Structure formats: structure tokens, C-alpha cells
Amino acid sequence: MSLLQVTNLRKSYGAHISVHDISFEIEKGRCVALLGPNGAGKTTTLRMLAGLLEPTSGMISFEGSRPGAEYRKGLGYVPQSPAFYGWMTGQEYVVFAAKLSGMGAKEATSSALESLKRVGLKDDARRRIGGYSGGMKQRLGLAQALVHRPRLLLLDEPVSALDPIGRREVMELLREIREETTVVFSTHVLHDAEEICDDIILMNHGLIAEQGALSQLRSQYSLPVIRLRTEKHKEAIQWLESLASKPFVLESQLLGDHAVFNVNDVEKARQMILQEAAQLEIPLLQFEAGSSTLEDLFMKVVGV
Amino acid sequence: MSSTWVLYRKEMLEMARSYKLIWIPVVFIILGIMQPLTTYYLPEILKASGDVPPGLLEGYEIPSAAVVMAQALGQYGTIGMLVLALGSMNTLAGERYSGTLELILVRPVSPVAIVLAKWFAQLTLLVVALGLGAAGAAYYTEQLIGSLSWGDVIAASGVYGLWLLCVVSATLLFSAFLRPPVAAFLALALMAGLSLGLSILPAWFDWTPAALSGLSAGILIDGEGFRAAPYLSDSILIIICLAGASFLTRKNNFPD
């Protein structure tokens, strides 16, 4: 059963359409990455899902409920840079958040302690938030989003603003959290998505460019590819250009002394290219045979 | 209702931690007791400042206790109002601009609860500040000048409080969609406009909430001060402000 169903969701600001009639479904228990370059409409989409923005048109249905029904109780949301009251302590804030989601005082306190412990803020729970670091605030953001045990967790760029250590910590947390609840997070880093997600939704210019299970997309877009780099000699570059018209090359990309070829048979192509290079005494710097990754797909969609 | 209570407690905690719950009442107390003190010691103050033409002080007569008390309350109409507007301008605007409001709005909380909690917190602050300030003023008036009817003092302060509540409510409304200083300025300008209108064209403006300050003085000086129109317009203005602030908060016009 799908947890969240989005149909023809659109958000426009005057003539500018920032999310253009997108439709997708999110299955229960999955971890979904909303992927795309800056300005693709990821944040706008998440904010509409969180009920912070009114969609211009389209429907959002949570657990099969009628569109427009109140579902915020089952939702946890962490914005890109969560802002808290600096004069509160971490614990006070999480208890406050739990109470706002309808928990009683006792339950709120115990649940808050549990989720603070979980994100590793137990020792700092009684300190004022004003003195927290960026990574601690991000983890406090997760704690407040988890405290009422939501069925869907929405995270907007959870690791973009963090240093490598903070990033590692949050990714580890997400890996644990995704075992218990459905997670949707936006990112512009493909690597993060590949690390923990089941599905990706690739957005660009307010449209969904590609979506599906990560494993399926990986096999679908995996093509044999050969990368070549030569020294900047005229003959060498001419040779690279001539390779582009070989029968085994499906698609080529030439950038001066650097070339990428999608080929139909990597074995045959490798043999022929290396033979020719030896014959013509081409000063090769780099030769790499392998398969293209989602990174290439991402770049292709984004159009760089 | 329970989320209003949770939010109200948070507002009160913030007021306590930012010392607003202390310094605003202190300002009100100082403003309140200054009036009877300066009135009583005016001849001394003038003498101390040097050359006073002879005969000037002979004509000086200390006004009655009721008049002094009414003047003391009148002090809150200027500096008191300014302090209240500056103290409440951040309530919604600060949360919108810092982004803390976002994390409240993703929870099952209605915008009405958010606005009501903030309004009740400001009302609490106003009651504390005005209560202590008026009590201080009445105490010194009683000690230095003459006796007062405490019932009249309480009634007059309450009526004056309704007028001050207007500026707080208007600031709340403006801070739901404007920057904090602009919100305070517009709320004060609105109140100043009403007061000015009342003093220039009393017949046209005597139904507005600005007339409440005159009614408050009337209660003290001649023991009467009831005209339904100012009370009604005051309530309507406050309700419009609260409804408008709730509506604008629902619309989520966040600065990006």
C-alpha cells in the first residue's frame, strides 16, 4: 500500500512555475531520495508535502485519506537549516515539540529523552540551544522530528550544510531511522542517495526527469563506456575525433584532449583503440574502460 | 485548546528568560510614580533650578488626587505604548524571519492557537505591568496628595488597559506580515492617528478606542465613564487584529 500519493502537484508564483504537475507514490517503509540540482523544485515539493505551502493545484493523499485531510500528526519534518529558540535547552525544545503534536506531559518527556539519546544529544540536552554547533542543531532537528514517532519523515537537504564528520553522523542516523519509518529526503548529492535509498525521484526544472528503484535505474542506465585522455598534441586530438566515427561507438563526447565514448562492446572497443594507439604512437595519458553510472545520468538530466 | 496552552507557556518562559517580564513592569512603575512625585515636588524642583519670578509659586496649587492619578495613567499613552509596541513587535515577525515558526506549523497546530497564545502572553505582560504601575502611582498619590477610591483606580486602569491592548493587538497583526520595526511603527502610527483625530475632531472620533483614555480619566475625576461605542469599537478592533494575524499566519508568507 502506498503511504503517500501525489497527483499532478503544481506550484506557481505568478507566471513562474516552480513545480510542474508532478505525480509520484511513496511506498510504506521505503527510503526515497528527491534528487536534483539547486532550483529544481525539491524544497518547494517537500514544503507542500509538509503542509507549509498551499499547492496551486493537485492532490496529496496520505495513507489513502481524502486529499486535504489533516495528516500532520503522522509527519516529521526537518527544514534545510532548522531554527530553534536559542534561549531554550535542547530537552525543553523536544518536549515542547512533542506536546504540540498532542502528547501528554509524561509521555512527551520520556519520548523526548529517548529521541535525544538516539541522536547523541543526551549529554547536551540541558544546555541552551544558542550554544549548539551546526551539526548539533541538525541532530536536534532530527530529534524533534522523531519525537512523536511519525510515519513519514521529510528531510530537506539533511547533510548539505555539514562538515564530513557531521555528515557521516547524520547519514548513519538516517540508515537506522529508515529501518523504522518511511523517509523522504532531498539532496543534490547523488552519492548520499546511493548510500541509503531504495528509490530516487530525479527532478529538474520543476519536472520529474526520472524516477524508480535505484537498482533498476542503475541497470537501465549502465552503459559500457571508455574514457580516454591524451597529451595535447594535434595528431592525438585528431585521432580522438576520428574514433568518434567508428562503428562500435554509440555516442561520443569530446572535450579537447579528453574523450568519453559510449560503446556497444567494451571488449572489442578496448582492443581496437589500444591497437590503433600503439600503431599511430599516440601519447596516451589515461585509458579507462567501465560502465557509466547514475552520476552520468544525473549530469545528462541536469544538462551540464 | 491544549496547544494554545503549550504555546502560551512557551511565550511566558521566553518573556521570563529575556527579562521582558521584569523590565517592562519596571518602566511602567517608574512612569506611574513619576507623576505624583513631580506634581508634589514641583515648587521645590522649580526653586532648585534657580530664578523663579516672585509670585509664580504662590499661585501653584497641587491638583486633586483623582486628577494626578488620571495624569499618571495618561503617561502610559505615550512612552508606555511605545514600550509595549517595541516589546511585542518581534512576537510573530521574529519567528517568521528566524524560521522557528515553520517547525511549529508542521505540527497539528492551528494558526489561531499560535496567535491566541501570543496575544494572551502579551495580555499577561500588560496586566502585570499596568497593575504594578497603577498601584505604584496610586500609592504615592495617596501618600503625598490625598485619598483615592481604590475601586475607581482599578476600573480606570482596566479601561486604560483596554486602550493599551489595542496597540499590542495591532502590533501583532502587523508583525504577521511585516518586519518588526515596521510593525511597531504602523501600530503606533495608527494609535497616534486615532488620538490626534480625537483631539482635533472630538465629535467624529469619540466612538473610537482612543476615547477610552478620556473615559478612564472620567471614572477617576467625576466617577462616570460609560459609553458603549468606544468599548465596542475596541473589542472589534482587537478581534479584527487577531483574526487578521491568524489568517496571515495560515497563508505562510515566509520570507525565503
XYZ file of C-alpha atoms in Angstrom:
560
model
C 0.000 0.000 0.000
C 1.319 3.413 -0.796
C 1.798 5.750 2.133
C 1.736 8.932 0.163
C 0.169 9.594 -3.164
C 0.844 12.782 -5.048
C -1.135 13.628 -8.150
C -0.429 16.475 -10.561
C 1.085 18.647 -7.897
C 1.816 22.173 -9.092
C 3.115 25.329 -7.515
C 3.386 28.526 -9.435
C 4.393 32.010 -8.412
C 2.766 34.276 -10.946
C 3.976 33.156 -14.343
C 6.867 31.199 -12.885
C 6.056 27.527 -12.333
C 8.409 26.044 -9.798
C 6.796 22.607 -9.550
C 5.111 21.470 -12.729
C 2.348 18.868 -12.312
C 4.383 16.107 -10.757
C 2.907 12.765 -9.702
C 4.512 10.052 -7.637
C 3.787 7.499 -4.962
C 5.768 6.600 -1.907
C 5.523 3.077 -0.578
C 5.487 2.372 3.113
C 8.890 1.560 4.574
C 10.905 2.864 1.627
C 13.630 5.452 1.677
C 13.199 7.888 -1.168
C 15.678 10.498 -2.333
C 14.397 13.599 -4.041
C 17.334 14.368 -6.227
C 18.090 17.372 -8.358
C 20.221 20.457 -8.813
C 19.548 23.630 -6.856
C 16.357 25.269 -8.042
C 14.817 22.043 -9.318
C 11.795 22.417 -7.023
C 12.804 19.893 -4.362
C 12.302 22.190 -1.388
C 9.025 23.518 -2.778
C 7.774 19.947 -3.201
C 8.797 18.960 0.324
C 7.205 22.057 1.800
C 3.958 21.277 0.030
C 4.115 17.719 1.381
C 4.725 19.127 4.867
C 1.692 21.385 4.560
C 3.765 24.559 4.769
C 2.881 25.681 1.272
C -0.508 25.568 -0.368
C -0.238 23.782 -3.741
C -1.553 25.799 -6.684
C -3.252 22.636 -7.902
C -3.002 18.897 -7.490
C -3.627 16.461 -4.685
C -1.698 14.960 -1.810
C -3.201 11.907 -0.145
C -1.697 10.372 2.979
C -2.464 6.714 3.728
C -5.377 6.749 1.341
C -7.133 9.535 3.204
C -9.133 12.056 1.307
C -6.934 14.811 -0.107
C -6.661 17.807 2.165
C -7.248 15.799 5.351
C -5.147 16.650 8.391
C -2.139 14.317 8.383
C 0.491 16.430 10.134
C 0.321 14.264 13.213
C 1.976 11.447 11.302
C 4.615 13.690 9.810
C 8.104 14.651 10.858
C 9.833 17.497 9.044
C 13.343 18.892 9.191
C 13.997 22.012 7.101
C 17.320 22.705 5.440
C 18.627 24.782 8.310
C 16.308 24.224 11.253
C 15.890 27.260 13.524
C 15.217 26.889 17.225
C 14.755 29.173 20.202
C 18.261 29.868 21.428
C 17.003 30.519 24.960
C 15.566 27.021 25.319
C 17.535 23.922 26.177
C 17.570 21.037 23.740
C 15.410 18.972 26.018
C 12.874 21.736 26.576
C 12.514 22.160 22.838
C 11.932 18.490 22.091
C 9.378 18.223 24.924
C 7.663 21.350 23.579
C 7.559 19.804 20.089
C 6.161 16.521 21.419
C 3.404 18.334 23.326
C 2.443 20.309 20.227
C 1.995 17.006 18.415
C -0.555 16.039 21.031
C 1.485 14.034 23.542
C 0.764 14.241 27.255
C 3.372 15.737 29.580
C 4.718 12.426 30.859
C 4.846 10.718 27.508
C 6.416 13.809 25.947
C 9.224 13.866 28.499
C 10.113 10.205 28.171
C 9.833 10.241 24.401
C 11.975 13.384 24.215
C 14.736 11.809 26.287
C 14.642 8.744 24.102
C 14.950 10.643 20.855
C 17.668 12.945 22.224
C 19.641 9.909 23.276
C 19.158 8.402 19.882
C 20.646 11.379 18.042
C 23.512 11.558 20.523
C 22.481 14.749 22.304
C 21.856 13.194 25.698
C 24.797 14.940 27.346
C 23.930 18.311 25.846
C 20.186 18.070 26.440
C 20.280 20.546 29.315
C 22.376 23.126 27.514
C 20.880 26.163 25.808
C 20.401 25.657 22.046
C 22.100 29.013 21.491
C 25.400 27.285 22.214
C 24.898 24.347 19.834
C 27.040 23.781 16.743
C 25.564 23.379 13.262
C 25.806 19.598 13.415
C 24.138 19.512 16.826
C 21.293 21.680 15.562
C 20.801 19.326 12.640
C 20.643 16.388 15.050
C 18.255 18.311 17.300
C 16.177 18.833 14.164
C 16.047 15.073 13.725
C 15.210 14.563 17.398
C 12.252 16.942 17.249
C 11.047 15.329 14.020
C 11.206 11.816 15.508
C 9.825 12.511 18.955
C 6.189 11.838 18.082
C 7.058 8.685 16.099
C 5.949 9.913 12.677
C 5.014 7.532 9.893
C 6.666 9.746 7.316
C 9.838 11.705 7.806
C 10.577 14.575 5.423
C 14.113 15.935 5.373
C 15.257 18.886 3.303
C 18.943 18.626 2.441
C 19.814 16.998 5.753
C 23.558 16.822 5.175
C 24.350 19.610 2.720
C 25.483 22.138 5.280
C 27.519 19.767 7.419
C 31.220 19.013 7.548
C 32.338 15.459 6.679
C 32.093 14.252 10.278
C 28.649 15.730 10.852
C 27.580 14.334 7.511
C 28.777 10.859 8.457
C 26.879 11.014 11.764
C 23.618 12.116 10.177
C 23.882 9.507 7.406
C 24.409 6.776 9.993
C 21.354 8.009 11.874
C 19.292 8.019 8.717
C 20.372 4.482 7.974
C 18.955 3.430 11.361
C 15.823 5.547 11.095
C 14.923 4.197 7.686
C 14.511 0.764 9.241
C 11.561 2.059 11.259
C 9.824 4.686 9.230
C 9.358 5.910 5.709
C 11.902 8.571 4.820
C 11.872 11.133 2.023
C 14.879 13.381 1.776
C 16.073 15.851 -0.788
C 19.664 16.185 -1.823
C 21.773 17.392 -4.690
C 24.477 14.857 -3.898
C 23.872 11.608 -5.735
C 26.312 9.784 -3.540
C 24.151 10.370 -0.463
C 21.138 8.961 -2.246
C 23.018 5.901 -3.477
C 24.255 5.238 0.019
C 20.950 4.677 1.795
C 17.999 4.931 -0.567
C 15.763 2.416 -2.263
C 14.143 4.782 -4.717
C 15.056 8.019 -6.329
C 12.964 10.764 -7.825
C 15.126 12.878 -10.067
C 13.818 16.407 -10.520
C 14.881 19.172 -12.827
C 13.169 22.494 -13.666
C 10.107 21.501 -11.639
C 9.567 18.262 -13.526
C 10.318 14.672 -12.637
C 13.026 13.663 -15.063
C 13.295 10.077 -13.913
C 12.019 8.003 -11.053
C 12.193 4.432 -9.921
C 14.007 1.922 -7.796
C 17.690 2.686 -7.543
C 18.757 -0.833 -8.564
C 16.536 -0.753 -11.617
C 17.759 2.666 -12.724
C 21.317 1.585 -12.199
C 20.995 -1.363 -14.559
C 18.911 0.602 -17.027
C 21.416 3.407 -17.315
C 24.556 1.382 -17.044
C 26.314 1.538 -20.402
C 29.766 0.353 -21.387
C 31.936 3.390 -21.576
C 35.534 4.202 -22.437
C 37.353 7.275 -21.201
C 40.492 8.475 -22.889
C 42.954 11.251 -22.304
C 45.943 12.057 -24.424
C 48.640 14.657 -24.386
C 47.734 17.893 -26.094
C 49.189 17.028 -29.490
C 47.407 17.927 -32.665
C 47.623 14.401 -34.077
C 46.376 12.872 -30.862
C 43.318 15.114 -30.768
C 42.615 14.424 -34.427
C 42.832 10.730 -33.632
C 40.321 11.118 -30.798
C 37.987 12.869 -33.220
C 38.370 10.071 -35.747
C 37.441 7.500 -33.123
C 34.047 9.111 -32.774
C 33.015 7.837 -36.187
C 33.979 4.206 -35.529
C 31.118 1.711 -35.858
C 31.331 0.494 -32.237
C 30.875 3.991 -30.802
C 27.261 4.803 -29.952
C 27.761 8.236 -28.503
C 30.790 10.382 -28.066
C 31.770 13.397 -26.080
C 34.940 15.255 -26.962
C 36.476 17.880 -24.745
C 39.857 18.727 -26.265
C 42.327 16.134 -25.075
C 39.624 14.260 -23.204
C 37.028 11.921 -24.723
C 34.210 9.732 -23.439
C 32.718 7.075 -25.699
C 29.633 5.004 -25.082
C 30.330 1.764 -26.952
C 28.315 -1.331 -27.803
C 31.038 -3.819 -26.958
C 33.621 -2.774 -24.458
C 35.939 -5.755 -25.158
C 36.165 -5.135 -28.875
C 36.416 -1.383 -28.491
C 39.224 -1.647 -25.979
C 41.244 -3.910 -28.249
C 40.810 -1.750 -31.320
C 41.525 1.522 -29.594
C 44.669 0.264 -27.909
C 45.948 -1.310 -31.114
C 45.407 1.866 -33.066
C 47.010 3.952 -30.389
C 50.097 1.741 -30.465
C 50.292 1.803 -34.253
C 49.963 5.557 -34.533
C 52.172 6.175 -31.475
C 49.518 8.264 -29.751
C 50.778 9.703 -26.442
C 48.048 8.254 -24.196
C 47.810 9.595 -20.679
C 44.764 7.783 -19.451
C 42.642 4.878 -20.552
C 39.650 3.643 -18.611
C 37.039 1.077 -19.540
C 33.921 0.635 -17.406
C 30.277 1.465 -17.149
C 28.601 4.797 -16.837
C 26.951 5.498 -13.526
C 23.947 7.343 -12.263
C 26.230 10.326 -11.939
C 26.293 10.459 -15.739
C 22.556 10.154 -15.865
C 22.285 12.962 -13.362
C 24.610 15.146 -15.395
C 22.719 14.360 -18.562
C 19.401 15.286 -16.976
C 20.774 18.436 -15.439
C 22.318 19.280 -18.778
C 25.855 20.190 -17.783
C -7.034 24.480 23.187
C -4.270 22.433 24.750
C -1.816 23.526 22.055
C -2.695 27.143 22.880
C -1.751 26.398 26.488
C 1.551 24.748 25.463
C 2.383 27.727 23.257
C 1.327 30.215 25.941
C 3.661 28.603 28.466
C 6.471 28.793 25.942
C 5.771 32.510 25.396
C 5.790 33.196 29.133
C 9.032 31.253 29.565
C 10.582 33.342 26.795
C 9.406 36.578 28.437
C 10.897 35.469 31.731
C 14.213 34.363 30.209
C 14.560 37.544 28.152
C 13.741 39.589 31.299
C 10.859 41.254 29.459
C 8.629 40.239 32.327
C 10.824 42.394 34.579
C 11.927 45.424 32.636
C 8.592 46.360 31.094
C 6.809 46.379 34.506
C 9.761 48.366 35.916
C 9.333 51.005 33.205
C 5.603 51.149 33.979
C 6.234 51.525 37.708
C 8.711 54.359 37.147
C 6.349 56.120 34.738
C 3.483 55.722 37.209
C 5.168 57.074 40.321
C 6.870 59.953 38.498
C 3.561 61.776 38.048
C 2.565 62.176 41.740
C 6.201 62.821 42.708
C 6.816 65.583 40.168
C 3.424 67.126 40.845
C 4.019 67.242 44.579
C 7.595 68.442 44.439
C 7.149 70.862 41.514
C 7.679 74.011 43.625
C 10.889 72.548 45.080
C 12.099 71.480 41.672
C 11.459 74.935 40.255
C 13.160 76.648 43.194
C 16.173 74.412 42.852
C 16.525 75.343 39.210
C 17.123 78.981 40.156
C 15.483 82.216 39.085
C 11.770 81.848 39.639
C 9.826 85.083 39.229
C 8.230 86.006 42.560
C 4.566 85.256 42.748
C 4.717 82.337 40.335
C 4.854 79.700 43.024
C 2.212 81.367 45.146
C -0.361 80.616 42.510
C 0.623 76.957 42.336
C -1.981 74.631 43.650
C -1.493 70.891 43.843
C -4.223 69.257 41.734
C -6.605 66.810 43.324
C -5.612 63.188 43.863
C -8.017 61.987 41.167
C -6.553 64.362 38.599
C -2.996 63.300 39.429
C -3.944 59.653 39.141
C -5.590 60.282 35.772
C -2.447 62.092 34.598
C -0.333 59.168 35.774
C -2.379 56.770 33.666
C -2.088 59.233 30.780
C 1.691 58.725 30.890
C 1.164 55.200 29.603
C -0.440 56.567 26.467
C 2.907 57.723 25.101
C 6.019 56.073 26.492
C 4.089 53.093 27.827
C 2.600 52.481 24.423
C 5.993 52.780 22.772
C 7.458 50.231 25.180
C 4.584 47.824 24.587
C 4.835 48.103 20.816
C 8.607 47.628 20.848
C 8.265 44.733 23.236
C 5.741 42.868 21.125
C 6.924 43.666 17.598
C 9.066 40.539 17.450
C 6.392 38.090 18.526
C 5.300 36.866 15.095
C 7.781 38.609 12.838
C 10.807 37.319 14.730
C 9.570 33.769 14.451
C 8.782 34.152 10.785
C 12.163 35.573 9.924
C 14.209 33.158 12.008
C 12.266 30.142 10.752
C 11.139 28.857 14.144
C 7.510 29.328 13.118
C 7.976 26.771 10.347
C 8.692 23.995 12.822
C 5.526 24.840 14.737
C 3.337 24.989 11.653
C 4.292 21.475 10.502
C 2.710 20.180 13.688
C -1.051 19.793 14.099
C -1.454 23.338 15.453
C -3.909 25.884 14.101
C -2.661 29.402 13.355
C -5.414 30.697 15.628
C -3.805 28.839 18.549
C -0.415 30.382 17.754
C -1.823 33.922 17.565
C -4.029 33.498 20.646
C -1.131 32.155 22.718
C 0.971 35.157 21.780
C -1.868 37.578 22.449
C -2.624 36.095 25.869
C 1.060 36.257 26.757
C 1.138 39.949 25.803
C -2.076 40.478 27.751
C -0.495 38.883 30.814
C 2.503 41.171 30.483
C 0.223 44.193 30.101
C -1.838 43.256 33.174
C 1.304 42.777 35.270
C 2.962 45.986 34.062
C -0.120 48.182 34.240
C -1.252 46.643 37.522
C 2.061 47.299 39.254
C 2.473 50.706 37.602
C -1.006 51.891 38.573
C -0.616 50.512 42.100
C 2.651 52.442 42.470
C 1.096 55.628 41.153
C -1.954 55.263 43.397
C 0.215 54.564 46.455
C 2.320 57.700 46.018
C -0.731 59.803 45.153
C -2.424 58.630 48.317
C 0.675 59.273 50.434
C 1.531 62.710 49.035
C -1.663 64.252 47.786
C -4.886 62.790 49.039
C -7.127 59.803 49.254
C -8.382 57.869 46.253
C -11.163 55.384 45.750
C -9.389 52.113 45.022
C -12.380 50.808 43.137
C -12.198 53.785 40.773
C -8.445 53.310 40.357
C -8.904 49.677 39.374
C -11.764 50.470 36.992
C -9.871 53.371 35.408
C -6.723 51.278 34.978
C -8.759 48.489 33.417
C -10.325 50.869 30.913
C -6.919 52.359 30.120
C -5.593 48.816 29.719
C -8.205 48.142 27.031
C -6.846 51.096 25.072
C -3.271 49.837 25.508
C -4.377 46.373 24.415
C -5.224 47.932 21.057
C -1.616 48.789 20.347
C -0.488 45.305 21.353
C -3.096 43.663 19.111
C -2.299 45.947 16.193
C 1.422 45.218 16.553
C 0.628 41.515 16.496
C -1.389 41.951 13.310
C 1.308 43.958 11.533
C 4.068 41.656 12.672
C 2.250 38.753 10.987
C 3.337 40.096 7.611
C 5.841 42.940 8.079
C 9.308 43.397 9.516
C 9.369 44.017 13.287
C 10.245 47.763 13.287
C 7.703 48.487 10.545
C 5.060 46.613 12.518
C 5.735 48.637 15.671
C 5.789 51.888 13.704
C 2.478 51.219 11.946
C 0.741 50.167 15.147
C 1.956 53.312 16.931
C 1.034 55.472 13.951
C -2.459 54.014 13.957
C -2.889 54.746 17.675
C -1.404 58.230 17.309
C -3.731 58.874 14.383
C -6.774 57.914 16.457
C -5.648 60.051 19.399
C -4.897 63.004 17.170
C -8.224 62.607 15.414
C -9.965 62.600 18.763
C -8.305 65.812 19.909
C -8.884 67.656 16.638
C -12.361 66.426 15.782
C -13.826 65.023 19.007
C -17.287 64.625 17.566
C -16.007 62.427 14.753
C -13.698 60.235 16.775
C -15.473 59.863 20.105
C -16.624 56.357 19.227
C -13.073 55.063 18.588
C -10.964 53.166 21.135
C -8.917 56.366 21.611
C -11.862 57.760 23.601
C -11.185 55.112 26.259
C -8.338 57.180 27.695
C -10.794 60.036 28.286
C -13.353 57.647 29.791
C -10.665 56.288 32.105
C -9.914 59.818 33.376
C -13.660 60.445 33.691
C -14.056 57.469 36.026
C -11.457 58.946 38.381
C -12.450 62.582 38.212
C -16.237 62.562 38.132
C -16.961 58.924 38.732
C -18.606 58.178 35.445
C -17.237 56.860 32.213
C -19.543 54.600 30.406
C -20.267 54.964 26.712
C -20.768 51.750 24.808
C -19.276 52.845 21.480
C -15.566 53.016 22.472
C -15.742 49.647 24.221
C -17.453 48.100 21.241
C -15.025 49.543 18.708
C -12.114 48.474 20.938
C -13.347 44.871 21.013
C -13.988 44.859 17.285
C -10.541 46.259 16.540
C -8.904 43.599 18.715
C -10.910 40.798 17.119
C -10.057 42.062 13.635
C -6.365 42.152 14.562
C -6.397 38.606 15.928
C -8.385 37.208 13.017
C -6.143 39.002 10.515
C -2.978 37.775 12.209
C -4.317 34.196 12.197
C -5.291 34.422 8.548
C -1.906 35.801 7.522
C -0.093 33.163 9.559
C -2.119 30.470 7.850
C -1.093 31.823 4.480
C 2.501 31.135 5.432
C 4.055 34.085 3.715
C 7.535 33.092 4.756
C 10.434 35.155 3.640
C 12.744 32.848 1.682
